[in-house]
Tab-separated table of C-alpha atoms and ligand atoms in Angstrom:
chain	number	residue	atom	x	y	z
A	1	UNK	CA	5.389	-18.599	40.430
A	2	UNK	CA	8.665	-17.109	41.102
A	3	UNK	CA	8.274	-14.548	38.577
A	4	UNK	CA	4.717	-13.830	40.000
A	5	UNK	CA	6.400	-13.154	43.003
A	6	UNK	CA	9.389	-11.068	41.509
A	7	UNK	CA	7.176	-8.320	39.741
A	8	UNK	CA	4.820	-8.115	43.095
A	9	UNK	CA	8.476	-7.019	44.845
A	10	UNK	CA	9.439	-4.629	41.831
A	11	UNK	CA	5.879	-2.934	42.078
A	12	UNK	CA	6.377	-2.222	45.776
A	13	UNK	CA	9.505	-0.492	45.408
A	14	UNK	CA	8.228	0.815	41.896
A	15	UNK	CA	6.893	4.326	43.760
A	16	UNK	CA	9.128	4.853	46.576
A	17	UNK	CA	12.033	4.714	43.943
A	18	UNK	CA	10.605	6.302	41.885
A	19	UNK	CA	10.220	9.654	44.746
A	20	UNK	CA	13.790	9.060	45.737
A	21	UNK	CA	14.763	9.123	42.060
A	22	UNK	CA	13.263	12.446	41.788
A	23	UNK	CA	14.660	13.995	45.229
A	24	UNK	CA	18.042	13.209	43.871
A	25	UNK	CA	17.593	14.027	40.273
A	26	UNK	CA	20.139	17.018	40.311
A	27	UNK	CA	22.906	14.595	41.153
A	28	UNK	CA	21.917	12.149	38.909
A	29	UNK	CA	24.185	10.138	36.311
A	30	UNK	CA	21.097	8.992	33.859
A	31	UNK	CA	21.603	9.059	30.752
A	32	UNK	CA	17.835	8.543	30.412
A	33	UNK	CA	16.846	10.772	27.363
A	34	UNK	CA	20.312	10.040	25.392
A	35	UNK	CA	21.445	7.734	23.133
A	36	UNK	CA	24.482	6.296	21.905
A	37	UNK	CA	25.378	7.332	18.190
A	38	UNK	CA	27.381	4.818	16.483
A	39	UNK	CA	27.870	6.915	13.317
A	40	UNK	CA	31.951	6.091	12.526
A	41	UNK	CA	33.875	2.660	12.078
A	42	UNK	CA	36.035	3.471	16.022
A	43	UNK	CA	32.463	4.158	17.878
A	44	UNK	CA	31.748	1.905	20.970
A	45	UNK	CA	30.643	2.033	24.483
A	46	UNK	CA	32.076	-0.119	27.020
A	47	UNK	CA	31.123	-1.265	30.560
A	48	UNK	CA	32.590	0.756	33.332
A	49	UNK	CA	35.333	-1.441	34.706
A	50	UNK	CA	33.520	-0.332	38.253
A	51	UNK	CA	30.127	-1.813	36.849
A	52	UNK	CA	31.182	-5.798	37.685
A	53	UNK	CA	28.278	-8.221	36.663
A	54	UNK	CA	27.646	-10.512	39.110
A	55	UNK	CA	27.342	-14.585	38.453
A	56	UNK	CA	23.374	-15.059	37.282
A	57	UNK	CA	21.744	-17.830	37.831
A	58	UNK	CA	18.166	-16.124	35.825
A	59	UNK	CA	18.843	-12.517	34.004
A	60	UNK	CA	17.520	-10.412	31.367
A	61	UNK	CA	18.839	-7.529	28.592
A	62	UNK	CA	17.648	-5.251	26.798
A	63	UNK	CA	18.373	-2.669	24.567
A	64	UNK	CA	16.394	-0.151	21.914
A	65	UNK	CA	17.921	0.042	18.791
A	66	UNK	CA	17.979	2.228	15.530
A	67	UNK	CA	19.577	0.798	12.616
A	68	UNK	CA	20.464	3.517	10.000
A	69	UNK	CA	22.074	1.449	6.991
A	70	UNK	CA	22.296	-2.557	5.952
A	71	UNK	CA	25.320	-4.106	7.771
A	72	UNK	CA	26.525	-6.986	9.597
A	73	UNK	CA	25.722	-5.326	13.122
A	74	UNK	CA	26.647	-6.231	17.223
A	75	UNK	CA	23.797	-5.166	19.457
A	76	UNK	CA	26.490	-5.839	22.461
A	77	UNK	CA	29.135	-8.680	23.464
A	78	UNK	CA	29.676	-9.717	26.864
A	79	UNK	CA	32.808	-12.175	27.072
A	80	UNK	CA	33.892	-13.774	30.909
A	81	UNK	CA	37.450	-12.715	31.398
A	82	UNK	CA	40.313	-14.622	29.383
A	83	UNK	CA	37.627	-15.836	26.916
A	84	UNK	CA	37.308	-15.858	23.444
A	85	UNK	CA	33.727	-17.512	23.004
A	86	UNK	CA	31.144	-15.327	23.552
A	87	UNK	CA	29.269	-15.702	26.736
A	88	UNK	CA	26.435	-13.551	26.202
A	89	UNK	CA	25.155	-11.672	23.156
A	90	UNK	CA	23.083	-10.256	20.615
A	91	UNK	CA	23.825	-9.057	16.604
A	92	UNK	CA	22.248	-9.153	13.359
A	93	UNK	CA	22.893	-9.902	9.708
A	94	UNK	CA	21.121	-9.870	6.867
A	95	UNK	CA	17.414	-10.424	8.018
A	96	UNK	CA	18.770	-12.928	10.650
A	97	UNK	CA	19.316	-12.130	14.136
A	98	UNK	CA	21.792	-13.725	16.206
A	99	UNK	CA	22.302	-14.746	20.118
A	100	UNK	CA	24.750	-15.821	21.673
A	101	UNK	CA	24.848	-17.662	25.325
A	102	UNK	CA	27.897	-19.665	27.343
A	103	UNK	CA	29.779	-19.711	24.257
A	104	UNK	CA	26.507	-21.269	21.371
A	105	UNK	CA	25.281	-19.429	18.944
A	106	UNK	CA	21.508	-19.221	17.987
A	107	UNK	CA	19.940	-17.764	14.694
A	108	UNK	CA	16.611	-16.469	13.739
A	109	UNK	CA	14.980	-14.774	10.603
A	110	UNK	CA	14.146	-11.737	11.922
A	111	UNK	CA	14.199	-8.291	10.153
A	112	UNK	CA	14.535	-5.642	12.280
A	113	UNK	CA	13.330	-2.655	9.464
A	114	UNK	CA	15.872	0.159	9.249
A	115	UNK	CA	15.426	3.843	10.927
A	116	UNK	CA	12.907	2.854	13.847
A	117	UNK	CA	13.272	1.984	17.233
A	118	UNK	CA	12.998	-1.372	18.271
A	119	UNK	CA	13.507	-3.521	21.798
A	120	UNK	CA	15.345	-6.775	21.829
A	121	UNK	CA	15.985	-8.391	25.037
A	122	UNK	CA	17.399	-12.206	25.794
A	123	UNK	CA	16.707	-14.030	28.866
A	124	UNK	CA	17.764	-16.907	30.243
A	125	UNK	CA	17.572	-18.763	33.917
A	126	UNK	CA	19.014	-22.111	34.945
A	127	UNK	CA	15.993	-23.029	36.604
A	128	UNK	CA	13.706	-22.960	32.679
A	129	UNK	CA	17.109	-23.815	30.831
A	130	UNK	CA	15.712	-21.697	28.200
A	131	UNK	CA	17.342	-18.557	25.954
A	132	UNK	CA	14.474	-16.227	24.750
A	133	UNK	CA	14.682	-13.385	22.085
A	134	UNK	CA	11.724	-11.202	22.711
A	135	UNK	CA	11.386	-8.402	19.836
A	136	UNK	CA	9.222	-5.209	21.289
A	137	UNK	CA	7.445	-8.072	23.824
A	138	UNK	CA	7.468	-10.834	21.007
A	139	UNK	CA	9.057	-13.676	21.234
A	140	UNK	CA	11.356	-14.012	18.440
A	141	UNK	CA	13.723	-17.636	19.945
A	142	UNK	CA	13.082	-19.605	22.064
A	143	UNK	CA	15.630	-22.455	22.578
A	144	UNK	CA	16.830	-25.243	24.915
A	145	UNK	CA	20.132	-24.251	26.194
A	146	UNK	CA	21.978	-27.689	26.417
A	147	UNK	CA	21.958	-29.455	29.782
A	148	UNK	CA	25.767	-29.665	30.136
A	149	UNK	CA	25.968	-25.442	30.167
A	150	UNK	CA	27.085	-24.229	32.837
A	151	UNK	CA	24.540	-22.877	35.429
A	152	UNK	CA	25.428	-19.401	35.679
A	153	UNK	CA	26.554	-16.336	33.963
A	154	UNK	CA	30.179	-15.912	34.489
A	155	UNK	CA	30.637	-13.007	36.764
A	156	UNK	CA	33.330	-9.535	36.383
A	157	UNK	CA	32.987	-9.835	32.432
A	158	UNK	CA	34.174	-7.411	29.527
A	159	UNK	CA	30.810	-5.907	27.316
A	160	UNK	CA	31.266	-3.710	25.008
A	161	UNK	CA	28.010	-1.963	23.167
A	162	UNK	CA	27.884	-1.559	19.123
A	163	UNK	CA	30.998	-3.942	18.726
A	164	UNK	CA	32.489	-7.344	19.049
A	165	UNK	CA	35.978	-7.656	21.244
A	166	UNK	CA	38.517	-9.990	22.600
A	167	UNK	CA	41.212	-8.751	25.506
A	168	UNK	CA	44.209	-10.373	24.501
A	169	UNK	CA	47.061	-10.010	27.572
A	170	UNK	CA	44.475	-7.269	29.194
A	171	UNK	CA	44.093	-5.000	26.015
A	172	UNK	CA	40.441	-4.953	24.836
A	173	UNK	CA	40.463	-5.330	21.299
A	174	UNK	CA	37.590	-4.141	18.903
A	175	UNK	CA	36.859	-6.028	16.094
A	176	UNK	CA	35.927	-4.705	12.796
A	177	UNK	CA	33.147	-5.058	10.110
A	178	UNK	CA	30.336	-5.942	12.267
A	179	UNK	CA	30.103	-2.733	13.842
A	180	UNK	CA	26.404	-1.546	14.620
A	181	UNK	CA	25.853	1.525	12.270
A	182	UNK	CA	22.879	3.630	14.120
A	183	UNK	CA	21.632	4.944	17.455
A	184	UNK	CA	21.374	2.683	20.854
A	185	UNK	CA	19.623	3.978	24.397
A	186	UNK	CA	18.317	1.959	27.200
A	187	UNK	CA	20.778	-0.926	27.823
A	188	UNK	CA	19.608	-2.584	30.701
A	189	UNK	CA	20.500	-5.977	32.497
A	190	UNK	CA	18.500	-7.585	35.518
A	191	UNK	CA	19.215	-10.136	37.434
A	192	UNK	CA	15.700	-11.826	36.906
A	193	UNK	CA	14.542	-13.772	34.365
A	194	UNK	CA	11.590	-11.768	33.285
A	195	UNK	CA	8.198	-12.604	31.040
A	196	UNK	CA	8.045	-10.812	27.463
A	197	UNK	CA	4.908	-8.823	29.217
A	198	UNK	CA	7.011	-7.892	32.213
A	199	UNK	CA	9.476	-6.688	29.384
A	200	UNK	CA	6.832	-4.653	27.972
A	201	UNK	CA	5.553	-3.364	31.731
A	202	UNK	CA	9.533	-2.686	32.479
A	203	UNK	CA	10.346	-0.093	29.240
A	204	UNK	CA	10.939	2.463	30.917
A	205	UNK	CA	11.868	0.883	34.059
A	206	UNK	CA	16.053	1.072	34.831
A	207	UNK	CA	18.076	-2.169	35.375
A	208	UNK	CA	18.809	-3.476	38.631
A	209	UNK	CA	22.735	-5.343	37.224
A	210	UNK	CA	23.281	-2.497	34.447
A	211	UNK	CA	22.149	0.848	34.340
A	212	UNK	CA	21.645	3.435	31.562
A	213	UNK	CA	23.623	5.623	33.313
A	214	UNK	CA	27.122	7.564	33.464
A	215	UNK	CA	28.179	5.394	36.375
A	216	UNK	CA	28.248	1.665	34.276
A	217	UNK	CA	29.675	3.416	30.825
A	218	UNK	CA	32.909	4.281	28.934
A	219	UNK	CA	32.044	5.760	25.972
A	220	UNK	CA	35.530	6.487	24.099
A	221	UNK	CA	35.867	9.306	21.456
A	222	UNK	CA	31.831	8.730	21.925
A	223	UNK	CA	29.736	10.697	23.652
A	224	UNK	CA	25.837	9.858	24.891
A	225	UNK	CA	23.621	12.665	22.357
A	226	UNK	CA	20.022	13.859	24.145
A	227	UNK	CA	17.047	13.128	21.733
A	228	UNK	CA	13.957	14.250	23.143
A	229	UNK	CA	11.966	12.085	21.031
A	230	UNK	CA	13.197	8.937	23.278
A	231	UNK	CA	9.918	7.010	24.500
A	232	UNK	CA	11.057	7.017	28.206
A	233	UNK	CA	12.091	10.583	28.544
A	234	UNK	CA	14.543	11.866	31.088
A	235	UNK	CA	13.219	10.319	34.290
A	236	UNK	CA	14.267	7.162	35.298
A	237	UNK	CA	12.797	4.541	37.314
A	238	UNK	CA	14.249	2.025	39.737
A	239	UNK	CA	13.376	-1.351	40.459
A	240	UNK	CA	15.623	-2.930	43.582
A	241	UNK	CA	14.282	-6.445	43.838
B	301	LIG	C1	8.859	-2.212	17.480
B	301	LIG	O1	8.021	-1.147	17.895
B	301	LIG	C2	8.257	0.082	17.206
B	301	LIG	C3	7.299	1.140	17.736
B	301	LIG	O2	7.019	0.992	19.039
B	301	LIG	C4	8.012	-0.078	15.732
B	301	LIG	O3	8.308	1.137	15.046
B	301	LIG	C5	8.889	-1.201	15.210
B	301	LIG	O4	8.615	-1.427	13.848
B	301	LIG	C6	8.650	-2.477	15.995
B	301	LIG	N1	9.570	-3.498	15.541
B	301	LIG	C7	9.199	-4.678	15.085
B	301	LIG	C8	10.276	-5.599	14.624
B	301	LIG	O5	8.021	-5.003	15.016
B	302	LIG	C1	20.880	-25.526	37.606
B	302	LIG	O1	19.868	-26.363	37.079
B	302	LIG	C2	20.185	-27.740	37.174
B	302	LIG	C3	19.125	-28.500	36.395
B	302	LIG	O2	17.848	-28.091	36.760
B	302	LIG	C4	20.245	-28.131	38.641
B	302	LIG	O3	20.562	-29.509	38.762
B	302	LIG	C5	21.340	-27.283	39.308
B	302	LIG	O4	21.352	-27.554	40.696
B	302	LIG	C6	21.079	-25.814	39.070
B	302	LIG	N1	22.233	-25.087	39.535
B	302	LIG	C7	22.187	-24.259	40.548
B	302	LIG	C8	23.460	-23.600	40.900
B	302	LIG	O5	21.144	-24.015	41.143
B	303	LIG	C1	34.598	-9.623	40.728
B	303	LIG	O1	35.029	-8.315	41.027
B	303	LIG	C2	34.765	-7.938	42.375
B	303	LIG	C3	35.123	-6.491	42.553
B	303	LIG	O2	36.280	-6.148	41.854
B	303	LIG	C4	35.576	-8.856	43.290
B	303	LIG	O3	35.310	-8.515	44.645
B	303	LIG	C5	35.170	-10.296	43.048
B	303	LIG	O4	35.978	-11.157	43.815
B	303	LIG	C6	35.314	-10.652	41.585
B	303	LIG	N1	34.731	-11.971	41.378
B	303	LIG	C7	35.323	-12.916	40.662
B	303	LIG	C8	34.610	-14.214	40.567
B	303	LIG	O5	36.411	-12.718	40.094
C-alpha cells in the first residue's frame, strides 16, 4: 500500500521535473551519459563529503555495472562513521554475489557474465525486515534481516564506489584485491523501499538520497568518461517524493 502510494507521488512530479531538469540543463552537474572506468589497481569514486546520507528507515541502490575481467570485485561499500563492519553493500566473487547490511553478510550464486551491462540494486525497509537483491528487475536474495538489527540506516556514512575501505583516525583507507575491474554509471540511492518493477520503471529515473551527478562524487586520479552507448542517455530525470 505504501509503495502504491509512493510511485503515484513520484509520477506526479515525474513531468514537472523532468521540464525543470531541462530549463536548467546548461548548469547541470549530471553525469548522466558517463561512466566510471575502473581500469587501474588506485581507481575509486567516493561520496562527496557534502552528499550526507540521511538515517533510512526503507531505501534502495542501484548501480549498472560492466565487468571486464574475473576478479574478486566491490560494487560499493558504505560503512557508518568509526565502523569497521560494513553497513551497507554489494560485491562479487567467483559466480557468487555478495550483500552486505548493518554489519551481516549474505551470499548468492549469481553470475553476472563479463563485458555487459547489468543492474543490481538492494533494498531494505524496517517496516518488511527484508534485504532484496534484484538483478536487471529479478530478484536474486531475498532474506530476513534479523529482528535485533537495528531499525535504520546509520546516517553521515563513508561509501566509496569500485572498492572496499576503513577510515582509521579520519584517513579513508582503500583496501586492495577486491577492486572492481570494469565500467560503473548510474549509482543511485532512494530513500524508499521500492518493488523490482518500480526498479525496472525507475532506470533511468535519478535518485532522490544519491545522485549520479558531480555534486555527490570524488572521483580521485579518476575521472567520469562519456559513452554514448549508455541506455539512459544524457538527460536526467528527477523524482522528489
Ligand atoms: C541484464 O540486462 C542486460 C541487457 O539489458 C543483459 O545484457 C544482461 O545479460 C542482463 N544480466 C543478467 C544477469 O541477466
Ligand atoms: C522497526 O520495526 C520494528 C518491528 O516491526 C518496530 O517495532 C519498530 O518500531 C520500527 N522502528 C521504527 C523506528 O519505526
Ligand atoms: C550529519 O551531517 C549533517 C551535516 O553535516 C549534520 O547536520 C548532522 O547532525 C549529522 N548527523 C549525525 C547523526 O551525525
Amino acid at each position: 500500500m505504501n509503495i502504491n502510494l509512493h510511485l503515484t507521488k513520484l509520477q506526479k512530479t515525474f513531468f514537472f521535473s523532468f521540464t525543470v531538469l531541462l530549463m536548467t540543463s546548461s548548469t547541470n552537474p549530471s553525469l548522466w551519459g558517463q561512466k566510471a572506468a575502473f581500469l587501474g589497481h588506485s581507481c575509486y569514486w567516493q561520496l562527496s563529503q557534502t552528499c550526507n546520507v540521511p538515517s533510512l528507515q526503507e531505501l534502495s541502490v542501484c548501480v549498472d555495472l560492466w565487468r571486464q575481467i574475473v576478479t574478486s570485485w566491490t560494487a560499493f561499500v558504505y560503512k557508518k562513521p568509526g565502523e569497521l563492519d560494513i553497513e551497507l553493500g554489494l560485491a562479487g566473487k567467483g559466480g557468487n554475489l555478495k550483500a552486505w547490511l548493518f554489519g551481516t553478510e549474505w551470499t548468492v550464486a549469481y553470475d553476472l557474465p563479463l563485458q555487459q551491462w547489468h543492474t543490481v540494486c538492494l533494498t531494505w525497509s524496517n517496516r518488511s525486515r527484508e534485504l532484496q537483491l534484484i538483478v536487471n528487475g529479478t530478484v536474486g536474495l531475498r532474506a530476513h534481516v534479523h529482528d535485533s538489527a537495528p531499525s535504520n540506516l546509520a546516517p553521515n556514512g563513508t561509501l566509496t564506489l569500485g572498492v572496499s575501505h576503513s577510515v582509521i583516525g579520519g584517513i579513508m583507507d582503500i583496501e586492495t584485491g577486491t577492486n572492481f575491474i570494469g565500467e560503473m554509471t548510474m549509482f543511485r540511492m532512494w530513500r524508499q523501499e521500492l518493488s523490482p518493477q518500480q526498479l525496472v520503471d525507475l532506470k533511468c529515473v535519478s535518485g532522490n538520497v544519491v545522485t549520479w551527478s558531480r555534486n555527490d562524487w570524488e572521483y580521485p586520479g579518476c575521472p567520469p568518461v562519456t559513452d554514448n552507448k549508455l541506455k539512459c542517455g544524457e538527460t536526467s530525470l528527477n523524482i522528489h517524493a
